Short mmCIF file of C-alpha atoms and ligand atoms in Angstrom, two decimals:
data_model
loop_
_atom_site.label_atom_id
_atom_site.label_comp_id
_atom_site.label_asym_id
_atom_site.label_seq_id
_atom_site.Cartn_x
_atom_site.Cartn_y
_atom_site.Cartn_z
CA MET A 1 35.02 -0.82 -4.37
CA LYS A 2 32.71 -3.23 -2.59
CA THR A 3 33.22 -6.89 -3.49
CA LEU A 4 30.43 -9.37 -3.14
CA ASP A 5 31.19 -12.96 -2.20
CA ASP A 6 30.08 -15.76 -4.49
CA LYS A 7 27.26 -16.82 -2.18
CA THR A 8 25.76 -13.31 -2.13
CA ILE A 9 26.08 -12.99 -5.91
CA ALA A 10 24.33 -16.34 -6.39
CA ALA A 11 21.55 -15.39 -3.97
CA ILE A 12 20.87 -12.04 -5.66
CA ARG A 13 21.07 -13.61 -9.12
CA SER A 14 18.58 -16.33 -8.27
CA HIS A 15 15.98 -13.68 -7.32
CA VAL A 16 16.68 -11.66 -10.47
CA GLU A 17 16.50 -14.79 -12.62
CA SER A 18 13.21 -15.81 -11.07
CA LYS A 19 11.55 -12.78 -12.66
CA LYS A 20 10.76 -13.20 -16.34
CA VAL A 21 8.52 -11.58 -18.91
CA THR A 22 7.15 -13.11 -22.10
CA LEU A 23 7.42 -10.83 -25.12
CA GLY A 24 4.73 -10.58 -27.81
CA ASP A 25 6.42 -13.33 -29.87
CA GLY A 26 6.65 -15.75 -26.94
CA THR A 27 10.31 -15.09 -26.14
CA VAL A 28 11.01 -15.18 -22.42
CA VAL A 29 13.35 -12.40 -21.23
CA PRO A 30 14.61 -11.13 -17.87
CA GLN A 31 12.18 -8.73 -16.24
CA LEU A 32 14.97 -6.65 -14.76
CA GLY A 33 17.55 -5.31 -17.19
CA GLN A 34 19.98 -2.42 -17.44
CA GLY A 35 19.78 0.93 -19.21
CA THR A 36 22.73 2.77 -20.73
CA TRP A 37 21.63 6.33 -21.44
CA PHE A 38 24.53 8.76 -20.83
CA MET A 39 27.05 5.93 -20.76
CA GLY A 40 30.02 5.99 -23.13
CA GLU A 41 30.21 9.77 -23.12
CA ASN A 42 33.03 10.41 -20.66
CA PRO A 43 36.33 8.49 -21.03
CA ARG A 44 37.16 9.11 -17.36
CA VAL A 45 34.30 6.90 -16.18
CA LYS A 46 34.48 4.36 -18.99
CA GLU A 47 35.97 1.59 -16.85
CA GLN A 48 33.44 2.21 -14.10
CA GLU A 49 30.59 2.00 -16.61
CA ILE A 50 31.92 -1.25 -18.10
CA GLN A 51 32.33 -2.74 -14.65
CA ALA A 52 28.82 -1.65 -13.67
CA LEU A 53 27.28 -3.39 -16.69
CA GLN A 54 29.39 -6.52 -16.11
CA LEU A 55 28.43 -6.64 -12.44
CA GLY A 56 24.79 -6.23 -13.48
CA ILE A 57 25.14 -9.16 -15.88
CA GLU A 58 26.75 -11.25 -13.14
CA LEU A 59 23.78 -10.43 -10.92
CA GLY A 60 21.35 -11.62 -13.61
CA MET A 61 20.35 -8.31 -15.21
CA THR A 62 21.24 -9.62 -18.63
CA LEU A 63 18.81 -7.58 -20.73
CA ILE A 64 20.75 -4.51 -21.85
CA ASP A 65 19.05 -1.54 -23.46
CA THR A 66 20.96 0.94 -25.58
CA ALA A 67 20.41 3.14 -28.65
CA GLU A 68 22.33 4.60 -31.55
CA MET A 69 21.39 7.99 -30.10
CA TYR A 70 23.14 7.48 -26.75
CA GLY A 71 26.46 9.29 -27.06
CA GLU A 72 25.98 9.05 -30.86
CA GLY A 73 27.20 5.44 -30.82
CA GLY A 74 29.32 5.89 -27.67
CA ALA A 75 26.97 3.85 -25.48
CA GLU A 76 26.80 1.02 -28.04
CA LEU A 77 30.61 0.93 -28.22
CA LEU A 78 30.79 0.77 -24.44
CA VAL A 79 28.20 -2.01 -24.28
CA GLY A 80 30.20 -3.83 -26.97
CA GLU A 81 33.25 -3.75 -24.70
CA ALA A 82 31.28 -4.76 -21.64
CA ILE A 83 29.77 -7.83 -23.32
CA LYS A 84 32.90 -9.05 -25.09
CA GLY A 85 32.95 -12.81 -24.54
CA LEU A 86 29.48 -12.62 -22.95
CA ARG A 87 27.32 -11.98 -26.03
CA ASP A 88 25.34 -15.20 -25.73
CA ASN A 89 24.48 -14.45 -22.10
CA VAL A 90 22.89 -11.17 -22.98
CA PHE A 91 19.56 -10.07 -24.50
CA LEU A 92 20.67 -7.04 -26.49
CA VAL A 93 18.27 -4.20 -27.29
CA SER A 94 19.10 -1.16 -29.41
CA LYS A 95 17.06 1.59 -30.99
CA VAL A 96 17.01 3.32 -34.32
CA TYR A 97 16.53 7.06 -34.68
CA PRO A 98 13.19 7.90 -36.35
CA HIS A 99 15.03 9.65 -39.19
CA ASN A 100 16.99 6.43 -39.83
CA SER A 101 13.93 4.20 -39.80
CA GLY A 102 13.07 4.39 -43.51
CA LEU A 103 13.62 1.46 -45.86
CA SER A 104 16.77 2.96 -47.36
CA SER A 105 18.37 3.99 -44.06
CA ILE A 106 17.42 1.39 -41.46
CA ALA A 107 19.76 -1.29 -42.85
CA HIS A 108 22.72 1.08 -42.60
CA ALA A 109 21.75 2.25 -39.10
CA CYS A 110 21.39 -1.34 -37.93
CA GLU A 111 24.73 -2.32 -39.46
CA GLN A 112 26.39 0.57 -37.60
CA SER A 113 24.81 -0.54 -34.32
CA LEU A 114 25.95 -4.13 -34.89
CA GLN A 115 29.49 -2.95 -35.57
CA HIS A 116 29.53 -0.74 -32.48
CA LEU A 117 28.21 -3.57 -30.36
CA GLY A 118 30.62 -6.12 -31.86
CA THR A 119 27.85 -8.56 -32.68
CA ASP A 120 26.14 -10.07 -35.71
CA ARG A 121 22.56 -9.68 -34.44
CA LEU A 122 20.36 -7.67 -32.12
CA ASP A 123 17.90 -9.57 -29.98
CA LEU A 124 15.50 -6.64 -30.23
CA TYR A 125 15.50 -3.49 -32.32
CA LEU A 126 13.19 -0.61 -31.43
CA LEU A 127 11.97 2.45 -33.27
CA HIS A 128 13.10 5.08 -30.72
CA TRP A 129 10.09 7.33 -31.23
CA ARG A 130 7.67 8.10 -34.03
CA GLY A 131 9.01 10.60 -36.55
CA GLY A 132 8.06 11.56 -40.09
CA ILE A 133 8.57 8.17 -41.72
CA PRO A 134 5.35 6.14 -42.12
CA LEU A 135 5.07 3.30 -39.62
CA GLU A 136 4.42 0.83 -42.47
CA GLU A 137 7.79 1.67 -44.01
CA THR A 138 9.59 1.14 -40.71
CA ILE A 139 7.76 -2.17 -40.24
CA ASN A 140 8.93 -3.28 -43.69
CA GLY A 141 12.49 -2.29 -42.83
CA MET A 142 12.34 -4.17 -39.54
CA GLU A 143 10.89 -7.28 -41.20
CA GLN A 144 13.62 -7.18 -43.84
CA LEU A 145 16.29 -7.01 -41.11
CA LYS A 146 14.62 -9.99 -39.45
CA LYS A 147 14.76 -11.98 -42.69
CA GLU A 148 18.46 -11.20 -42.96
CA GLY A 149 19.05 -12.35 -39.38
CA LYS A 150 20.40 -8.93 -38.33
CA ILE A 151 17.67 -8.57 -35.75
CA LEU A 152 15.67 -11.34 -34.11
CA ARG A 153 12.58 -9.26 -33.31
CA TRP A 154 11.45 -5.66 -33.26
CA GLY A 155 9.38 -3.24 -31.25
CA VAL A 156 8.75 0.45 -30.72
CA SER A 157 9.24 3.12 -28.10
CA ASN A 158 7.32 6.21 -26.97
CA LEU A 159 4.15 5.30 -28.87
CA ASP A 160 0.84 6.10 -27.19
CA THR A 161 -2.34 4.08 -27.63
CA ALA A 162 -3.59 5.66 -30.88
CA ASP A 163 -0.17 5.15 -32.52
CA MET A 164 -0.07 1.56 -31.26
CA GLU A 165 -3.52 0.87 -32.70
CA GLU A 166 -2.35 2.23 -36.04
CA LEU A 167 0.84 0.14 -35.81
CA VAL A 168 -0.85 -3.19 -35.16
CA SER A 169 -3.42 -2.62 -37.88
CA ALA A 170 -0.67 -2.21 -40.49
CA PRO A 171 0.50 -5.34 -42.34
CA GLN A 172 2.87 -7.30 -40.05
CA GLY A 173 2.39 -4.63 -37.37
CA LYS A 174 1.31 -7.35 -34.94
CA ASN A 175 4.90 -8.62 -35.02
CA CYS A 176 5.81 -5.75 -32.67
CA VAL A 177 6.88 -7.44 -29.42
CA THR A 178 7.05 -4.51 -26.99
CA ASN A 179 6.64 -0.76 -26.54
CA GLN A 180 9.28 0.95 -24.39
CA VAL A 181 7.76 3.87 -22.50
CA LEU A 182 8.37 6.01 -19.43
CA TYR A 183 6.76 4.37 -16.41
CA HIS A 184 7.38 4.63 -12.71
CA LEU A 185 5.54 5.10 -9.45
CA GLY A 186 5.33 8.86 -9.98
CA SER A 187 4.35 8.64 -13.68
CA ARG A 188 1.45 6.21 -13.95
CA GLY A 189 -0.43 7.76 -16.89
CA ILE A 190 -0.11 4.62 -19.06
CA GLU A 191 -2.24 2.68 -16.57
CA PHE A 192 -5.31 4.52 -17.88
CA ASP A 193 -5.32 3.03 -21.39
CA LEU A 194 -1.96 2.09 -22.92
CA LEU A 195 -1.04 -0.57 -20.36
CA PRO A 196 -4.48 -2.27 -20.41
CA TRP A 197 -4.50 -2.11 -24.21
CA GLN A 198 -1.05 -3.72 -24.40
CA ARG A 199 -2.19 -6.38 -21.94
CA GLU A 200 -5.05 -7.24 -24.30
CA GLN A 201 -2.50 -7.61 -27.10
CA ASN A 202 -0.16 -9.73 -24.92
CA MET A 203 2.51 -7.14 -25.58
CA PRO A 204 4.52 -6.22 -22.49
CA ILE A 205 5.70 -2.72 -21.67
CA MET A 206 9.38 -2.03 -21.24
CA ALA A 207 9.53 0.65 -18.54
CA TYR A 208 12.22 3.26 -18.93
CA CYS A 209 13.19 5.65 -16.13
CA PRO A 210 11.91 3.11 -13.57
CA LEU A 211 13.89 5.07 -10.95
CA ALA A 212 12.14 8.27 -12.00
CA GLN A 213 15.17 9.97 -13.53
CA GLY A 214 12.66 11.48 -15.97
CA GLY A 215 8.98 12.25 -15.62
CA THR A 216 7.79 13.60 -12.32
CA LEU A 217 8.08 13.07 -8.60
CA ARG A 218 11.55 11.53 -8.10
CA LYS A 219 12.16 13.79 -5.12
CA GLN A 220 8.77 12.88 -3.67
CA ILE A 221 9.51 9.18 -4.14
CA MET A 222 12.71 9.56 -2.16
CA THR A 223 11.29 11.76 0.58
CA ASN A 224 7.69 10.64 0.98
CA SER A 225 7.03 9.31 4.48
CA THR A 226 4.87 6.37 3.35
CA ILE A 227 7.44 5.01 0.93
CA ASN A 228 10.17 5.59 3.52
CA GLU A 229 8.15 3.60 6.05
CA ILE A 230 7.66 0.75 3.55
CA ALA A 231 11.37 0.87 2.67
CA LYS A 232 12.30 0.71 6.34
CA ALA A 233 10.05 -2.29 6.90
CA HIS A 234 11.76 -4.11 4.00
CA HIS A 235 15.25 -2.90 5.09
CA VAL A 236 15.83 -1.23 1.74
CA LYS A 237 15.88 2.27 0.23
CA PRO A 238 12.88 4.17 -1.23
CA LEU A 239 14.09 3.88 -4.84
CA GLN A 240 14.38 0.11 -4.39
CA ILE A 241 10.72 0.13 -3.41
CA ALA A 242 9.98 2.13 -6.57
CA LEU A 243 11.81 -0.49 -8.62
CA ALA A 244 10.11 -3.40 -6.84
CA TRP A 245 6.81 -1.63 -7.59
CA ALA A 246 7.70 -1.53 -11.30
CA LEU A 247 8.34 -5.29 -11.10
CA ARG A 248 5.10 -6.08 -9.22
CA THR A 249 3.42 -7.75 -12.21
CA ASN A 250 4.91 -10.19 -14.68
CA ASP A 251 4.35 -8.14 -17.82
CA VAL A 252 6.47 -5.04 -17.32
CA ILE A 253 10.20 -5.10 -17.98
CA ALA A 254 12.26 -2.48 -16.11
CA ILE A 255 15.62 -1.17 -17.28
CA PRO A 256 17.21 0.96 -14.56
CA LYS A 257 20.53 2.54 -15.43
CA ALA A 258 23.29 2.61 -12.84
CA VAL A 259 26.98 3.39 -13.00
CA GLN A 260 27.69 3.35 -9.29
CA GLN A 261 28.33 -0.18 -8.10
CA GLU A 262 26.22 0.35 -4.99
CA HIS A 263 23.30 1.29 -7.24
CA VAL A 264 23.74 -1.80 -9.43
CA ILE A 265 23.59 -4.00 -6.33
CA GLU A 266 20.59 -2.16 -4.90
CA ASN A 267 18.73 -2.47 -8.19
CA ALA A 268 19.40 -6.19 -8.52
CA THR A 269 18.39 -6.68 -4.89
CA ALA A 270 15.03 -5.02 -5.62
CA ALA A 271 14.03 -8.25 -7.38
CA SER A 272 13.84 -9.97 -4.00
CA ILE A 273 11.50 -7.42 -2.42
CA GLN A 274 8.00 -8.82 -1.94
CA LEU A 275 5.61 -5.91 -1.71
CA THR A 276 2.44 -6.86 0.14
CA GLN A 277 -1.07 -5.86 -0.93
CA VAL A 278 -1.07 -3.47 2.03
CA ASP A 279 2.18 -1.87 0.76
CA LEU A 280 0.68 -1.54 -2.74
CA ASP A 281 -2.53 0.01 -1.39
CA LYS A 282 -0.54 2.53 0.62
CA LEU A 283 1.55 3.42 -2.45
CA ASP A 284 -1.65 3.85 -4.49
CA GLN A 285 -2.87 6.39 -1.97
CA VAL A 286 0.28 8.51 -2.22
CA PHE A 287 0.97 7.99 -5.93
CA PRO A 288 -2.53 7.45 -7.32
CA LYS A 289 -3.51 5.65 -10.50
CA PRO A 290 -4.64 7.97 -13.32
CA ARG A 291 -8.36 8.74 -13.49
CA LYS A 292 -8.28 10.18 -16.98
CA LYS A 293 -6.27 10.07 -20.16
CA THR A 294 -3.03 12.04 -19.99
CA HIS A 295 -0.37 12.59 -22.62
CA LEU A 296 2.30 9.90 -22.68
CA ASP A 297 5.21 11.02 -20.50
CA ILE A 298 8.50 11.19 -22.37
CA VAL A 299 11.97 12.50 -21.59
P1 LIG B 301 16.58 5.75 -14.37
O1 LIG B 301 15.22 5.99 -13.83
O2 LIG B 301 17.03 4.38 -14.61
O3 LIG B 301 17.60 6.49 -13.41
C1 LIG B 301 18.97 6.53 -13.63
C2 LIG B 301 19.59 7.42 -12.56
O4 LIG B 301 19.33 6.85 -11.28
C3 LIG B 301 21.09 7.55 -12.67
O5 LIG B 301 21.41 8.86 -12.29
C4 LIG B 301 21.62 6.56 -11.65
O6 LIG B 301 22.84 6.97 -11.07
C5 LIG B 301 20.55 6.63 -10.59
N1 LIG B 301 20.40 5.37 -9.88
C6 LIG B 301 20.48 4.12 -10.37
N2 LIG B 301 20.25 3.21 -9.42
C7 LIG B 301 20.02 3.91 -8.27
C8 LIG B 301 19.75 3.54 -6.96
N3 LIG B 301 19.64 2.25 -6.61
N4 LIG B 301 19.60 4.54 -6.03
C9 LIG B 301 19.71 5.83 -6.38
N5 LIG B 301 19.97 6.24 -7.62
C10 LIG B 301 20.12 5.29 -8.56
O7 LIG B 301 16.68 6.65 -15.68
P2 LIG B 301 17.16 6.47 -17.16
O8 LIG B 301 16.73 7.70 -17.87
O9 LIG B 301 18.56 6.10 -17.26
O10 LIG B 301 16.23 5.28 -17.72
C11 LIG B 301 16.67 3.93 -17.73
C12 LIG B 301 17.03 3.49 -19.12
O11 LIG B 301 15.90 3.52 -19.98
C13 LIG B 301 18.02 4.43 -19.84
O12 LIG B 301 19.35 4.32 -19.37
C14 LIG B 301 17.81 4.00 -21.27
O13 LIG B 301 18.47 2.78 -21.55
C15 LIG B 301 16.29 3.83 -21.30
N6 LIG B 301 15.58 5.07 -21.71
C16 LIG B 301 14.85 5.02 -22.87
C17 LIG B 301 14.21 6.14 -23.33
C18 LIG B 301 13.44 6.08 -24.59
O14 LIG B 301 13.06 7.14 -25.12
N7 LIG B 301 13.15 4.91 -25.12
C19 LIG B 301 14.26 7.42 -22.60
C20 LIG B 301 15.00 7.33 -21.35
C21 LIG B 301 15.62 6.20 -20.95
P3 LIG B 301 24.28 6.33 -11.45
O15 LIG B 301 24.28 6.09 -12.92
O16 LIG B 301 25.21 7.37 -10.98
O17 LIG B 301 24.44 5.04 -10.67
#
């Protein structure tokens, strides 16, 4: 296992910490966090996963995204172990299944998540995707959890523009602080309308799959000659360029998931990459912006 010296850790962390995003309610959070999908499912890699999250925290990636769905509580339990003694250093995000997002079920689901995570509050609770329960009912449930101090704020995930418009026009719907959606260099559909609409609302996007695990074009991102050239010029790897691209503005949070230590370090290091306008223009040519409305990418 590679060990980083204190000076290197401090240097990487200072770049990560320099990148912040302001949520819809004014809360400032790290722009670069960590995902946890598929963690907590295999006991043989449990220690490696815990160490990866802890290294990520040490490197400044203190926003951690999880969900009751991941490993059916397994990922939350793992995160709970990883953040033991570190709770106050972390901005903790979890998600409720749509079928648990009704008034009678959300309190229980949240309580379960809190127990798994070994904490008394979530910093952010998201509706994982829209299901059959009316958005108004979920909003009421979220607001009730806020009143009880179980969650500090709430948001949604996988909602496209029409759903978001409906959400914010419901009573207290404007209290939604973010929408977590699939977004990466190869999946830019949200730039057509959802991203500009959220910008108007001062509601940042939380980009999942920023390393293109889902959506399209991961292979192209890794093999494309332009991105390889840009990576070479910055002395980094193509996926680090993809991550730096996701971080190019100050209103998109990115939550890459990494278990391999090398990946955690590469991801944190992406915060120090300064893409030039020329780099961005070249990337636009190879991975163009959308010219028309497309369905929201999901995994
Ligand atoms: P990512 O795009 O983050 O990719 C994760 C994959 O990339 C893993 O296989 C990981 O490998 C690998 N990887 C990580 N860093 C590097 C690197 N530097 N170089 C090469 N490979 C790397 O995909 P995810 O689907 O995990 O998305 C991120 C997070 O977003 C999830 O973990 C989850 O928290 C959230 N999410 C939310 C969804 C939603 O519906 N709201 C849907 C999907 C994800 P390894 O682990 O072996 O290091």
